[in-house]
mmCIF file of C-alpha atoms (C1' of nucleotides) in Angstrom:
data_model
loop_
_atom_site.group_PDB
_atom_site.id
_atom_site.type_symbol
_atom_site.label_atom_id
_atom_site.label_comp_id
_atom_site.label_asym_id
_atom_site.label_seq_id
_atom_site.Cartn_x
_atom_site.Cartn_y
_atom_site.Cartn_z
ATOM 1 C CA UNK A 230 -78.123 -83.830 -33.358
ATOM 2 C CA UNK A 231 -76.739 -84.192 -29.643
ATOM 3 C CA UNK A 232 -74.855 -85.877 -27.396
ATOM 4 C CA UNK A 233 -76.553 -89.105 -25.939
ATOM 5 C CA UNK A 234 -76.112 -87.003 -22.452
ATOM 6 C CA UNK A 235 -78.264 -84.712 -23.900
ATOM 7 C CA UNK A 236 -80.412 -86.851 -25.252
ATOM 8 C CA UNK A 237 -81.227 -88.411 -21.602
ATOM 9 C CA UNK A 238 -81.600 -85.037 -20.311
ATOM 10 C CA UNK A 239 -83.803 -83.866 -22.763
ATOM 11 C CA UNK A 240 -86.076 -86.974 -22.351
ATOM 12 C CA UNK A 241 -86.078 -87.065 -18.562
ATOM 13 C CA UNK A 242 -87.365 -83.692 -18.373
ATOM 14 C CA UNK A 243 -90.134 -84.180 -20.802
ATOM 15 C CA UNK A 244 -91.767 -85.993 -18.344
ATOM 16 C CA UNK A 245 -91.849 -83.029 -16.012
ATOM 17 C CA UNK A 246 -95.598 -82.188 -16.396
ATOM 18 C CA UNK A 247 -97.314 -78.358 -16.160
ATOM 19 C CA UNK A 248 -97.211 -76.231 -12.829
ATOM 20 C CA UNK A 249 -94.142 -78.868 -11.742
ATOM 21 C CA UNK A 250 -90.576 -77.976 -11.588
ATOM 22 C CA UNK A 251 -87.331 -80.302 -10.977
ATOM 23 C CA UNK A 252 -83.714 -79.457 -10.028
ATOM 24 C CA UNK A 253 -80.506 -79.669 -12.025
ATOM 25 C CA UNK A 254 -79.512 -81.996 -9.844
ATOM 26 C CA UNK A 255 -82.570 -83.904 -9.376
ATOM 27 C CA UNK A 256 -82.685 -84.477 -13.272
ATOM 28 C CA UNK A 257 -79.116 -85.344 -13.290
ATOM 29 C CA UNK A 258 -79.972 -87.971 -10.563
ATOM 30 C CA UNK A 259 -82.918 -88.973 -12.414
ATOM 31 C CA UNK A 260 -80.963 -90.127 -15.362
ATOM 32 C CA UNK A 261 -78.076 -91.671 -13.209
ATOM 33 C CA UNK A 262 -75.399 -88.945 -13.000
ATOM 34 C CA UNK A 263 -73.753 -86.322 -11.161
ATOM 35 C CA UNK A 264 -72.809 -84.086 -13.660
ATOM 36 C CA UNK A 265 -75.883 -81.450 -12.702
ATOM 37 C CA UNK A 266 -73.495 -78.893 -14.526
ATOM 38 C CA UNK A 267 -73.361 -80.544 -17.695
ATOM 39 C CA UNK A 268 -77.224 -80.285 -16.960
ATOM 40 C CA UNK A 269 -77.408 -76.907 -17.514
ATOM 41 C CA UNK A 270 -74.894 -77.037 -20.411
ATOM 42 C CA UNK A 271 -77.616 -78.946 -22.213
ATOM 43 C CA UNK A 272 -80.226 -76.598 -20.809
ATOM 44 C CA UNK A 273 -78.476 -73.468 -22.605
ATOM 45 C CA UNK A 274 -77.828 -75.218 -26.394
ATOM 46 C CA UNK A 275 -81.765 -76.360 -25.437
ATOM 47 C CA UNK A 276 -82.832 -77.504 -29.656
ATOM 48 C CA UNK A 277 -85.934 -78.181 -28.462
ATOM 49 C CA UNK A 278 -87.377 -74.902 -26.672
ATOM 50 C CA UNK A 279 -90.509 -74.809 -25.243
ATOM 51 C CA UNK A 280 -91.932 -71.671 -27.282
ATOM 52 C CA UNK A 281 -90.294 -72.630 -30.339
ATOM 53 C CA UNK A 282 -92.686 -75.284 -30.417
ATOM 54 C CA UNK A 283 -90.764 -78.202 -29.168
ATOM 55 C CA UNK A 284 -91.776 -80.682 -25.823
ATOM 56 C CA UNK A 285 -89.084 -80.067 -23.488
ATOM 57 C CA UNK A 286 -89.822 -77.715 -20.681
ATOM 58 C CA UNK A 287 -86.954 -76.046 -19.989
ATOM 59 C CA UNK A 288 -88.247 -73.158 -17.946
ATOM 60 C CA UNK A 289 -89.451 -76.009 -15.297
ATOM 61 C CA UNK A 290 -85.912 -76.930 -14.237
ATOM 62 C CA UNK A 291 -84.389 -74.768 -11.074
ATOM 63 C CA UNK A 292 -81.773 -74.405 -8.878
ATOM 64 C CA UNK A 293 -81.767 -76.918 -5.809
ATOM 65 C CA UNK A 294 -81.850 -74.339 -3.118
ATOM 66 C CA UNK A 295 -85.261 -73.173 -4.462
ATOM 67 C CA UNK A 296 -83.469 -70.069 -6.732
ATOM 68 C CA UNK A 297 -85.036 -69.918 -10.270
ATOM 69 C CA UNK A 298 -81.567 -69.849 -11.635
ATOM 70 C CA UNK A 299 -80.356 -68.589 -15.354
ATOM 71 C CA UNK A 300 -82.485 -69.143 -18.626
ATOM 72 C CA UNK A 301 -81.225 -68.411 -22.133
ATOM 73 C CA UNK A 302 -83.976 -66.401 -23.449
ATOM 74 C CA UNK A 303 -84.038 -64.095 -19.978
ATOM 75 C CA UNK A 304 -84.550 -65.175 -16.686
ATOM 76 C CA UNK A 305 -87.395 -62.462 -16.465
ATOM 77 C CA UNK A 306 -88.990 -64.771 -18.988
ATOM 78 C CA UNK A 307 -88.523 -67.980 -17.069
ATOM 79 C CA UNK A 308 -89.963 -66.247 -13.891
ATOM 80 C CA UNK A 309 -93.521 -65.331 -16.070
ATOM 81 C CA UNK A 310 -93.514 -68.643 -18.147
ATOM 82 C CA UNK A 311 -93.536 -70.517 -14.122
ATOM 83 C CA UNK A 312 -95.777 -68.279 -12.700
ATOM 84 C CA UNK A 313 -98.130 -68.399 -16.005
ATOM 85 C CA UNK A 314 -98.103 -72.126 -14.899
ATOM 86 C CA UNK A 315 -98.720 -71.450 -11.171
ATOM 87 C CA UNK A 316 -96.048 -71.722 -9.567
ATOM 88 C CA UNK A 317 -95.128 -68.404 -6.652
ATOM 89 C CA UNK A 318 -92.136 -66.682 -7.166
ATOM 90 C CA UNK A 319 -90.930 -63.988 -4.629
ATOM 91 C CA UNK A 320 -87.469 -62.250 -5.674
ATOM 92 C CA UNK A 321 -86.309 -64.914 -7.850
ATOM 93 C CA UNK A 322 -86.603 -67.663 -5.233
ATOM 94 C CA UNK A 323 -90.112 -70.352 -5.716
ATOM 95 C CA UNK A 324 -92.078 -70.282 -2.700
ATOM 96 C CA UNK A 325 -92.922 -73.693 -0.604
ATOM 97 C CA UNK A 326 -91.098 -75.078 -3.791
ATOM 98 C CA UNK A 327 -90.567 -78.252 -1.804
ATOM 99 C CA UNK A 328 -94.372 -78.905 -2.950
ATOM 100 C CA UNK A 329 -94.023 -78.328 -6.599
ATOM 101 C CA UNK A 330 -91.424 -80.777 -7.156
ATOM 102 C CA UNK A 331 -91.693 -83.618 -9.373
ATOM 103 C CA UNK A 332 -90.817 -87.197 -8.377
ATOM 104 C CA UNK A 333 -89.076 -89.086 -10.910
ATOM 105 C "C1'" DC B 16 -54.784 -84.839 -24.985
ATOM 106 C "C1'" DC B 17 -54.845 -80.574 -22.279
ATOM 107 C "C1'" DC B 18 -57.413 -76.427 -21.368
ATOM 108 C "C1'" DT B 19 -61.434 -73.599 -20.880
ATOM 109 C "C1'" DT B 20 -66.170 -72.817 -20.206
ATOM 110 C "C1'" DG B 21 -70.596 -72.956 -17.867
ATOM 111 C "C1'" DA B 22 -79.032 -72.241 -17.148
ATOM 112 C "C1'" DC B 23 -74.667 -75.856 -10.872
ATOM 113 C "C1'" DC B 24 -73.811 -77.381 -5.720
ATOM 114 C "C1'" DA B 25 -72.396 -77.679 -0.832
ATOM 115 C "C1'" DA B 26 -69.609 -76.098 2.587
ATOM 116 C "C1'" DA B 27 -67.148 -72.426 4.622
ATOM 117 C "C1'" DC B 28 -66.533 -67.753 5.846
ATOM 118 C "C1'" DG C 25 -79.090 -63.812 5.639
ATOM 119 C "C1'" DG C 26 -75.193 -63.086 1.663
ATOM 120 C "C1'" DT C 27 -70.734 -64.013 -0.720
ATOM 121 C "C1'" DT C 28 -66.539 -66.795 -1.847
ATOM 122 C "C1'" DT C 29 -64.139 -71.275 -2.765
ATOM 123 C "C1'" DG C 30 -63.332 -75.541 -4.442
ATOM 124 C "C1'" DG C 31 -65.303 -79.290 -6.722
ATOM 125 C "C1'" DC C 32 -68.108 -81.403 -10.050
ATOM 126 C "C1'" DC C 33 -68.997 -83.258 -15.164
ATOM 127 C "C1'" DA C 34 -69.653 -83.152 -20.207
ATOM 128 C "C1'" DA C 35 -68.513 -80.483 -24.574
ATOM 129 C "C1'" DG C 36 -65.791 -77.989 -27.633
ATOM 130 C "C1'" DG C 37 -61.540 -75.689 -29.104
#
DNA sequence: CCCTTGACCAAAC
DNA sequence: GGTTTGGCCAAGG
């Protein structure tokens, strides 16, 4: 199991629905908190990865200056997996990502 | 309990 | 524009 941080983490972000991305610190906000690092702490142990099968969407979450940021399978990976979804990327930055954000 | 480690952030240079 | 610096918070050793 995990921590009940992670468990609100994990649970906000499910609701983050395809071709929509949120921040680190916009899902730490979402769930009350400032600790947008611990966010990506529970990001990397991720138990529930989106392409082993599980719900939570890790790929969608991104870095609040509109970089893509790190992933833990590759951030090559991340980068196809949001543009399979529609989403622009140019040089590892999202493009008008301002308009792909989802509101909590 | 102290110390280290990060898929981070904002300000400063 | 980029890079560095200090701060942030939860987890794990």
């Amino acid at each position: 199991m995990t921590s009940p941080f992670y468990n609100k983490v994990y649970s906000a972000l499910r609701k983050v629905p395809r071709g929509k991305l949120t921040t680190y610190r916009n899902l730490a906000h979402s769930i009350k908190s400032k600790a947008y690092r611990a966010v990506g702490t529970a990001m990397n142990k991720n138990p529930y990865s989106f392409a082993d099968g599980g719900d939570v969407p890790c790929h969608r979450v991104v870095n609040s200056n509109g970089k893509v940021g790190k992933f833990a399978s590759g951030t090559e990976n991340k980068i196809n997996l949001l543009k399979r979804e529609g989403i622009p990327i140019k040089d590892g930055k999202i493009e008008r990502f301002e308009e792909f954000l989802y509101k909590f």
